[in-house]
PDB file of C-alpha atoms in Angstrom:
ATOM      1  CA  MET A 134     -15.880   5.873  16.372  1.00 41.00           C
ATOM      2  CA  ARG A 135     -16.733   4.765  12.868  1.00 50.00           C
ATOM      3  CA  ILE A 136     -19.225   6.449  10.613  1.00 50.00           C
ATOM      4  CA  GLY A 137     -22.576   4.661  10.945  1.00 50.00           C
ATOM      5  CA  PRO A 138     -25.461   4.338   8.470  1.00 47.00           C
ATOM      6  CA  ALA A 139     -27.354   7.322   9.891  1.00 45.00           C
ATOM      7  CA  THR A 140     -24.292   9.550   9.633  1.00 46.00           C
ATOM      8  CA  ARG A 141     -23.666   8.355   6.072  1.00 47.00           C
ATOM      9  CA  LEU A 142     -27.261   9.169   5.139  1.00 44.00           C
ATOM     10  CA  PHE A 143     -26.994  12.650   6.659  1.00 42.00           C
ATOM     11  CA  SER A 144     -23.673  13.193   4.889  1.00 47.00           C
ATOM     12  CA  SER A 145     -25.149  12.084   1.548  1.00 49.00           C
ATOM     13  CA  LEU A 146     -28.009  14.553   2.016  1.00 44.00           C
ATOM     14  CA  LEU A 147     -25.559  17.354   2.737  1.00 48.00           C
ATOM     15  CA  ASP A 148     -23.697  16.426  -0.453  1.00 52.00           C
ATOM     16  CA  ARG A 149     -26.777  17.457  -2.433  1.00 51.00           C
ATOM     17  CA  LEU A 150     -27.302  20.835  -0.772  1.00 53.00           C
ATOM     18  CA  PRO A 151     -25.866  24.111  -2.084  1.00 55.00           C
ATOM     19  CA  SER A 152     -23.443  25.827   0.236  1.00 71.00           C
ATOM     20  CA  GLN A 153     -20.929  28.630   0.427  1.00 84.00           C
ATOM     21  CA  CYS A 154     -17.742  28.107  -1.583  1.00 90.00           C
ATOM     22  CA  ALA A 155     -15.025  27.239   0.918  1.00 90.00           C
ATOM     23  CA  VAL A 156     -12.485  29.274  -1.069  1.00 91.00           C
ATOM     24  CA  CYS A 157     -14.094  32.478  -2.385  1.00 92.00           C
ATOM     25  CA  ARG A 158     -17.186  32.398  -0.116  1.00 89.00           C
ATOM     26  CA  ALA A 159     -19.579  32.761  -3.051  1.00 90.00           C
ATOM     27  CA  TRP A 160     -23.179  31.834  -2.147  1.00 81.00           C
ATOM     28  CA  PRO A 161     -25.062  29.737  -3.126  1.00 76.00           C
ATOM     29  CA  SER A 162     -22.446  27.378  -4.455  1.00 71.00           C
ATOM     30  CA  GLN A 163     -21.051  23.899  -4.385  1.00 82.00           C
ATOM     31  CA  PRO A 164     -18.476  23.322  -1.592  1.00 88.00           C
ATOM     32  CA  VAL A 165     -15.885  24.613  -4.068  1.00 90.00           C
ATOM     33  CA  CYS A 166     -17.322  26.657  -6.932  1.00 90.00           C
ATOM     34  CA  ASP A 167     -16.491  26.035 -10.586  1.00 90.00           C
ATOM     35  CA  ALA A 168     -14.513  29.273 -10.830  1.00 93.00           C
ATOM     36  CA  CYS A 169     -12.238  28.274  -7.939  1.00 93.00           C
ATOM     37  CA  VAL A 170     -11.755  24.778  -9.342  1.00 92.00           C
ATOM     38  CA  ALA A 171     -10.720  26.308 -12.677  1.00 92.00           C
ATOM     39  CA  ARG A 172      -8.350  28.691 -10.922  1.00 94.00           C
ATOM     40  CA  PHE A 173      -6.811  26.391  -8.313  1.00 94.00           C
ATOM     41  CA  ALA A 174      -6.992  22.966  -9.981  1.00 94.00           C
ATOM     42  CA  PRO A 175      -6.130  23.701 -13.617  1.00 94.00           C
ATOM     43  CA  PRO A 176      -4.961  20.899 -15.921  1.00 92.00           C
ATOM     44  CA  THR A 177      -1.204  20.633 -15.376  1.00 93.00           C
ATOM     45  CA  PRO A 178       1.413  18.654 -17.318  1.00 95.00           C
ATOM     46  CA  ARG A 179       2.476  15.876 -14.959  1.00 97.00           C
ATOM     47  CA  CYS A 180       4.741  12.853 -15.096  1.00 97.00           C
ATOM     48  CA  THR A 181       2.652   9.944 -16.333  1.00 97.00           C
ATOM     49  CA  THR A 182       3.925   7.565 -13.636  1.00 97.00           C
ATOM     50  CA  CYS A 183       4.322   9.739 -10.495  1.00 97.00           C
ATOM     51  CA  ALA A 184       2.215  12.850 -11.240  1.00 97.00           C
ATOM     52  CA  LEU A 185       4.936  15.366 -10.458  1.00 96.00           C
ATOM     53  CA  PRO A 186       4.744  18.519 -12.618  1.00 95.00           C
ATOM     54  CA  VAL A 187       6.883  18.346 -15.759  1.00 96.00           C
ATOM     55  CA  PRO A 188       7.450  20.778 -18.630  1.00 96.00           C
ATOM     56  CA  ALA A 189       4.874  20.683 -21.401  1.00 94.00           C
ATOM     57  CA  GLY A 190       5.617  17.874 -23.842  1.00 94.00           C
ATOM     58  CA  VAL A 191       7.606  15.800 -21.317  1.00 96.00           C
ATOM     59  CA  ALA A 192       6.011  12.467 -20.454  1.00 96.00           C
ATOM     60  CA  ARG A 193       8.104  11.294 -17.482  1.00 97.00           C
ATOM     61  CA  CYS A 194      10.270  12.984 -14.866  1.00 96.00           C
ATOM     62  CA  GLY A 195      13.944  12.120 -14.550  1.00 95.00           C
ATOM     63  CA  ALA A 196      13.444  10.035 -11.413  1.00 93.00           C
ATOM     64  CA  CYS A 197      10.861   7.797 -13.107  1.00 96.00           C
ATOM     65  CA  VAL A 198      13.063   7.409 -16.164  1.00 96.00           C
ATOM     66  CA  ARG A 199      15.975   6.305 -13.952  1.00 95.00           C
ATOM     67  CA  HIS A 200      13.891   4.208 -11.555  1.00 93.00           C
ATOM     68  CA  PRO A 201      10.518   3.307 -13.132  1.00 95.00           C
ATOM     69  CA  PRO A 202       7.849   2.890 -10.440  1.00 95.00           C
ATOM     70  CA  PRO A 203       5.462  -0.087 -10.500  1.00 97.00           C
ATOM     71  CA  LEU A 204       2.612   2.179 -11.667  1.00 98.00           C
ATOM     72  CA  ASP A 205       1.481   2.162 -15.277  1.00 98.00           C
ATOM     73  CA  ALA A 206      -0.114   5.571 -14.818  1.00 98.00           C
ATOM     74  CA  CYS A 207      -0.576   8.148 -12.065  1.00 98.00           C
ATOM     75  CA  LEU A 208      -3.142  10.975 -12.068  1.00 98.00           C
ATOM     76  CA  ALA A 209      -3.518  13.864  -9.621  1.00 97.00           C
ATOM     77  CA  ALA A 210      -6.412  16.313  -9.633  1.00 97.00           C
ATOM     78  CA  CYS A 211      -4.583  19.216  -8.003  1.00 96.00           C
ATOM     79  CA  THR A 212      -1.412  20.326  -6.283  1.00 96.00           C
ATOM     80  CA  TYR A 213      -1.406  20.060  -2.498  1.00 96.00           C
ATOM     81  CA  ALA A 214      -1.156  23.815  -2.000  1.00 95.00           C
ATOM     82  CA  TRP A 215      -3.505  26.604  -0.953  1.00 94.00           C
ATOM     83  CA  PRO A 216      -6.498  26.431  -0.860  1.00 94.00           C
ATOM     84  CA  TRP A 217      -6.652  22.617  -0.775  1.00 95.00           C
ATOM     85  CA  PRO A 218      -4.854  21.691   2.502  1.00 95.00           C
ATOM     86  CA  GLY A 219      -7.637  23.297   4.592  1.00 94.00           C
ATOM     87  CA  PRO A 220     -10.605  21.381   3.121  1.00 94.00           C
ATOM     88  CA  ILE A 221      -8.547  18.183   2.782  1.00 96.00           C
ATOM     89  CA  GLY A 222      -7.543  18.481   6.441  1.00 94.00           C
ATOM     90  CA  GLU A 223     -11.199  18.875   7.449  1.00 93.00           C
ATOM     91  CA  PHE A 224     -12.062  15.790   5.424  1.00 94.00           C
ATOM     92  CA  LYS A 225      -9.145  13.690   6.602  1.00 91.00           C
ATOM     93  CA  PHE A 226      -8.645  14.664  10.234  1.00 90.00           C
ATOM     94  CA  GLN A 227     -11.890  16.275  11.412  1.00 89.00           C
ATOM     95  CA  GLY A 228     -14.382  13.701  10.137  1.00 85.00           C
ATOM     96  CA  HIS A 229     -16.085  15.974   7.600  1.00 89.00           C
ATOM     97  CA  ALA A 230     -17.063  13.134   5.267  1.00 89.00           C
ATOM     98  CA  GLY A 231     -19.283  15.470   3.247  1.00 89.00           C
ATOM     99  CA  TRP A 232     -16.149  16.574   1.388  1.00 94.00           C
ATOM    100  CA  ALA A 233     -15.913  13.140  -0.266  1.00 95.00           C
ATOM    101  CA  ALA A 234     -18.486  13.913  -2.966  1.00 93.00           C
ATOM    102  CA  PRO A 235     -17.055  17.252  -4.211  1.00 93.00           C
ATOM    103  CA  PHE A 236     -13.511  15.901  -4.015  1.00 95.00           C
ATOM    104  CA  ALA A 237     -14.484  12.802  -6.027  1.00 96.00           C
ATOM    105  CA  THR A 238     -16.165  15.050  -8.599  1.00 94.00           C
ATOM    106  CA  LEU A 239     -12.959  17.073  -8.843  1.00 95.00           C
ATOM    107  CA  MET A 240     -10.925  13.893  -9.322  1.00 96.00           C
ATOM    108  CA  ARG A 241     -13.241  12.471 -11.937  1.00 94.00           C
ATOM    109  CA  SER A 242     -13.364  15.710 -13.932  1.00 91.00           C
ATOM    110  CA  MET A 243      -9.610  15.897 -14.487  1.00 90.00           C
ATOM    111  CA  PRO A 244      -8.207  14.812 -17.885  1.00 87.00           C
ATOM    112  CA  TRP A 245      -7.837  11.037 -18.289  1.00 93.00           C
ATOM    113  CA  ALA A 246      -9.500  10.215 -14.964  1.00 96.00           C
ATOM    114  CA  GLU A 247     -12.855   9.190 -16.422  1.00 96.00           C
ATOM    115  CA  PRO A 248     -11.282   6.651 -18.838  1.00 96.00           C
ATOM    116  CA  ALA A 249      -9.134   5.290 -15.995  1.00 97.00           C
ATOM    117  CA  VAL A 250     -12.183   4.741 -13.793  1.00 97.00           C
ATOM    118  CA  GLU A 251     -14.156   3.160 -16.630  1.00 97.00           C
ATOM    119  CA  ARG A 252     -11.287   0.874 -17.689  1.00 97.00           C
ATOM    120  CA  ALA A 253     -10.616  -0.404 -14.166  1.00 98.00           C
ATOM    121  CA  ASP A 254     -11.847  -3.855 -13.184  1.00 98.00           C
ATOM    122  CA  LEU A 255     -11.201  -3.131  -9.503  1.00 98.00           C
ATOM    123  CA  VAL A 256     -11.023   0.132  -7.571  1.00 98.00           C
ATOM    124  CA  LEU A 257      -9.006  -0.236  -4.379  1.00 98.00           C
ATOM    125  CA  PRO A 258      -8.673   2.482  -1.742  1.00 98.00           C
ATOM    126  CA  MET A 259      -5.313   2.831  -0.063  1.00 97.00           C
ATOM    127  CA  PRO A 260      -5.888   1.100   3.292  1.00 96.00           C
ATOM    128  CA  LEU A 261      -5.297   2.512   6.758  1.00 92.00           C
ATOM    129  CA  SER A 262      -3.801   0.639   9.672  1.00 86.00           C
ATOM    130  CA  THR A 263      -6.237  -0.481  12.353  1.00 87.00           C
ATOM    131  CA  ALA A 264      -4.912   2.159  14.752  1.00 85.00           C
ATOM    132  CA  ARG A 265      -5.223   4.969  12.191  1.00 85.00           C
ATOM    133  CA  LEU A 266      -8.707   3.839  11.203  1.00 88.00           C
ATOM    134  CA  ARG A 267      -9.777   3.828  14.845  1.00 88.00           C
ATOM    135  CA  GLU A 268      -8.309   7.295  15.312  1.00 87.00           C
ATOM    136  CA  ARG A 269     -10.010   8.859  12.267  1.00 87.00           C
ATOM    137  CA  GLY A 270     -13.240   6.862  12.274  1.00 89.00           C
ATOM    138  CA  PHE A 271     -13.225   6.228   8.530  1.00 92.00           C
ATOM    139  CA  ASN A 272     -10.879   5.723   5.590  1.00 95.00           C
ATOM    140  CA  GLN A 273     -10.986   8.868   3.472  1.00 96.00           C
ATOM    141  CA  ALA A 274      -9.620   6.983   0.438  1.00 97.00           C
ATOM    142  CA  LEU A 275     -12.516   4.535   0.688  1.00 97.00           C
ATOM    143  CA  GLU A 276     -15.040   7.391   0.791  1.00 97.00           C
ATOM    144  CA  LEU A 277     -13.517   8.802  -2.395  1.00 98.00           C
ATOM    145  CA  ALA A 278     -13.433   5.397  -4.116  1.00 98.00           C
ATOM    146  CA  ARG A 279     -17.084   4.700  -3.290  1.00 97.00           C
ATOM    147  CA  ARG A 280     -18.105   7.923  -4.976  1.00 97.00           C
ATOM    148  CA  LEU A 281     -15.859   7.376  -7.979  1.00 97.00           C
ATOM    149  CA  ALA A 282     -16.987   3.808  -8.735  1.00 97.00           C
ATOM    150  CA  PRO A 283     -19.238   2.235  -6.091  1.00 97.00           C
ATOM    151  CA  ALA A 284     -19.832  -0.998  -8.019  1.00 97.00           C
ATOM    152  CA  LYS A 285     -16.095  -1.633  -8.518  1.00 98.00           C
ATOM    153  CA  THR A 286     -14.793  -0.582  -5.103  1.00 98.00           C
ATOM    154  CA  ASP A 287     -13.408  -3.340  -2.889  1.00 98.00           C
ATOM    155  CA  ALA A 288     -12.526  -2.207   0.628  1.00 95.00           C
ATOM    156  CA  THR A 289     -11.214  -5.527   1.937  1.00 95.00           C
ATOM    157  CA  LEU A 290      -8.854  -6.833  -0.735  1.00 98.00           C
ATOM    158  CA  LEU A 291      -5.806  -4.595  -0.190  1.00 97.00           C
ATOM    159  CA  LEU A 292      -4.775  -4.580   3.471  1.00 96.00           C
ATOM    160  CA  ARG A 293      -2.479  -2.488   5.614  1.00 93.00           C
ATOM    161  CA  THR A 294      -0.660  -5.101   7.661  1.00 89.00           C
ATOM    162  CA  ARG A 295       1.153  -2.756  10.011  1.00 78.00           C
ATOM    163  CA  ASP A 296       1.507   0.890  10.904  1.00 71.00           C
ATOM    164  CA  THR A 297       4.779   2.593  10.070  1.00 66.00           C
ATOM    165  CA  PRO A 298       6.849   5.301  11.756  1.00 58.00           C
ATOM    166  CA  ALA A 299       6.388   8.880  10.559  1.00 56.00           C
ATOM    167  CA  GLN A 300       7.667   9.345   7.019  1.00 56.00           C
ATOM    168  CA  SER A 301       8.359  13.077   7.276  1.00 55.00           C
ATOM    169  CA  GLY A 302      11.980  13.975   6.783  1.00 58.00           C
ATOM    170  CA  LEU A 303      12.815  10.715   5.013  1.00 55.00           C
ATOM    171  CA  GLY A 304      14.044  10.456   1.434  1.00 59.00           C
ATOM    172  CA  ARG A 305      12.325   8.298  -1.164  1.00 60.00           C
ATOM    173  CA  ALA A 306      14.564   5.261  -0.617  1.00 63.00           C
ATOM    174  CA  GLU A 307      14.157   5.481   3.172  1.00 65.00           C
ATOM    175  CA  ARG A 308      10.383   5.797   2.847  1.00 63.00           C
ATOM    176  CA  LEU A 309      10.262   2.705   0.643  1.00 63.00           C
ATOM    177  CA  ARG A 310      12.321   0.737   3.182  1.00 67.00           C
ATOM    178  CA  ASN A 311      10.051   2.007   5.952  1.00 66.00           C
ATOM    179  CA  LEU A 312       7.006   0.629   4.101  1.00 73.00           C
ATOM    180  CA  ARG A 313       8.423  -2.779   3.178  1.00 77.00           C
ATOM    181  CA  GLY A 314       5.836  -5.398   4.083  1.00 76.00           C
ATOM    182  CA  ALA A 315       3.241  -2.790   5.105  1.00 86.00           C
ATOM    183  CA  PHE A 316       0.693  -3.883   2.462  1.00 94.00           C
ATOM    184  CA  ALA A 317      -0.687  -7.266   1.441  1.00 96.00           C
ATOM    185  CA  LEU A 318      -3.645  -8.799  -0.330  1.00 97.00           C
ATOM    186  CA  GLU A 319      -6.273 -10.648   1.667  1.00 96.00           C
ATOM    187  CA  PRO A 320      -4.788 -14.176   1.631  1.00 95.00           C
ATOM    188  CA  LEU A 321      -7.920 -16.037   0.535  1.00 95.00           C
ATOM    189  CA  ARG A 322      -8.465 -13.627  -2.372  1.00 95.00           C
ATOM    190  CA  ALA A 323      -4.912 -12.968  -3.490  1.00 91.00           C
ATOM    191  CA  THR A 324      -5.631 -14.204  -7.022  1.00 95.00           C
ATOM    192  CA  ALA A 325      -8.454 -11.673  -7.497  1.00 97.00           C
ATOM    193  CA  VAL A 326      -6.151  -9.116  -9.151  1.00 98.00           C
ATOM    194  CA  ARG A 327      -4.519 -11.530 -11.598  1.00 98.00           C
ATOM    195  CA  GLY A 328      -4.849 -10.187 -15.142  1.00 98.00           C
ATOM    196  CA  ARG A 329      -7.031  -7.288 -13.941  1.00 98.00           C
ATOM    197  CA  HIS A 330      -6.798  -3.535 -14.389  1.00 98.00           C
ATOM    198  CA  VAL A 331      -6.605  -2.027 -10.894  1.00 98.00           C
ATOM    199  CA  LEU A 332      -7.199   1.594  -9.913  1.00 98.00           C
ATOM    200  CA  LEU A 333      -5.621   2.686  -6.608  1.00 98.00           C
ATOM    201  CA  VAL A 334      -7.338   5.669  -4.965  1.00 98.00           C
ATOM    202  CA  ASP A 335      -5.864   7.979  -2.324  1.00 98.00           C
ATOM    203  CA  ASP A 336      -6.376  11.497  -1.058  1.00 97.00           C
ATOM    204  CA  VAL A 337      -2.852  12.951  -0.886  1.00 96.00           C
ATOM    205  CA  MET A 338       0.279  11.571  -2.525  1.00 95.00           C
ATOM    206  CA  THR A 339       3.405  12.944  -0.874  1.00 91.00           C
ATOM    207  CA  SER A 340       6.567  11.066  -1.852  1.00 88.00           C
ATOM    208  CA  GLY A 341       4.727   8.303  -3.676  1.00 91.00           C
ATOM    209  CA  ALA A 342       6.299   5.633  -1.484  1.00 91.00           C
ATOM    210  CA  SER A 343       3.008   4.272  -0.113  1.00 92.00           C
ATOM    211  CA  VAL A 344       1.319   4.122  -3.497  1.00 96.00           C
ATOM    212  CA  PHE A 345       4.397   2.587  -5.124  1.00 95.00           C
ATOM    213  CA  THR A 346       4.658  -0.064  -2.408  1.00 95.00           C
ATOM    214  CA  ALA A 347       0.981  -0.996  -2.736  1.00 97.00           C
ATOM    215  CA  ALA A 348       1.274  -1.048  -6.524  1.00 98.00           C
ATOM    216  CA  GLN A 349       4.232  -3.443  -6.312  1.00 97.00           C
ATOM    217  CA  VAL A 350       2.133  -5.828  -4.189  1.00 97.00           C
ATOM    218  CA  LEU A 351      -0.554  -5.760  -6.890  1.00 98.00           C
ATOM    219  CA  LYS A 352       1.931  -6.259  -9.718  1.00 98.00           C
ATOM    220  CA  THR A 353       3.592  -9.154  -7.885  1.00 97.00           C
ATOM    221  CA  ALA A 354       0.153 -10.763  -7.537  1.00 97.00           C
ATOM    222  CA  GLY A 355      -0.333 -10.569 -11.304  1.00 98.00           C
ATOM    223  CA  ALA A 356      -2.264  -7.332 -11.922  1.00 98.00           C
ATOM    224  CA  ALA A 357      -2.101  -6.496 -15.617  1.00 98.00           C
ATOM    225  CA  ARG A 358      -2.208  -2.734 -15.081  1.00 98.00           C
ATOM    226  CA  VAL A 359      -2.103  -0.504 -12.003  1.00 98.00           C
ATOM    227  CA  THR A 360      -3.141   3.136 -12.161  1.00 98.00           C
ATOM    228  CA  ALA A 361      -3.173   5.557  -9.222  1.00 98.00           C
ATOM    229  CA  LEU A 362      -5.741   8.337  -8.992  1.00 98.00           C
ATOM    230  CA  VAL A 363      -5.164  10.825  -6.174  1.00 98.00           C
ATOM    231  CA  LEU A 364      -6.888  14.011  -5.135  1.00 98.00           C
ATOM    232  CA  ALA A 365      -3.751  16.059  -4.464  1.00 97.00           C
ATOM    233  CA  ARG A 366      -0.045  15.700  -5.172  1.00 97.00           C
ATOM    234  CA  THR A 367       2.580  17.306  -2.965  1.00 93.00           C
ATOM    235  CA  ASP A 368       5.126  19.005  -5.179  1.00 83.00           C
ATOM    236  CA  PRO A 369       8.736  18.973  -3.969  1.00 70.00           C
ATOM    237  CA  PRO A 370      10.887  22.116  -3.703  1.00 56.00           C
ATOM    238  CA  HIS A 371      12.104  23.216  -7.115  1.00 47.00           C
ATOM    239  CA  GLU A 372      15.611  22.066  -6.388  1.00 38.00           C
ATOM    240  CA  GLY A 373      14.464  18.578  -5.387  1.00 38.00           C
ATOM    241  CA  HIS A 374      12.238  17.417  -8.227  1.00 40.00           C
ATOM    242  CA  GLY A 375      14.147  14.183  -8.485  1.00 38.00           C
ATOM    243  CA  ALA A 376      13.751  13.199  -4.837  1.00 36.00           C
ATOM    244  CA  HIS A 377      10.300  11.731  -4.470  1.00 39.00           C
TER     245      HIS A 377
END
């Protein structure tokens, strides 16, 4: 069941109400208080093109140096680690769309995110397959994009053409093969990205394969610049920083 206008209105009203912090339980508070955001989503040096953590002063990780992804920039607001998986899971799998507003605020407040949103000509949410959309009732990436830049968000330009088998347990190369042909631009509007700056929005970036595949579709169609902005980035085990 998809989210209807009445549910969206109720959710937007809830966005404006104070609540208990989901992390430290402070009251009254925003869904996540400023102190917890500062503690659990601090600015972190990240690779400029895949958002994996890197040592201070390093621009790109080894994997991106060896195999540059089709992204011109990649930004992540936080690491996908406690306390974020709980609230993100509520948002993504339990239909708690009220999380979209605080999560978008968190994304927009990170370094370099505001300029990326302002510079973008188009803001495209990572699309879901029809089956996944039916299962969840809404596209969480679209809810984030609408709150980041409502006037620039286009929900129908980038399409998911097919569902894919589970990606867990696959390496980066296998994930990319798994996703080949999974994204496309709406055929009658394929020229809409030509020469444009495009911002891709998603909730969680795991290996990067989905975002990279979508970005390649945009670059092939003539996008001048593609930036990804994600809420959370899954960090690999310390011994596997190159395998994403």
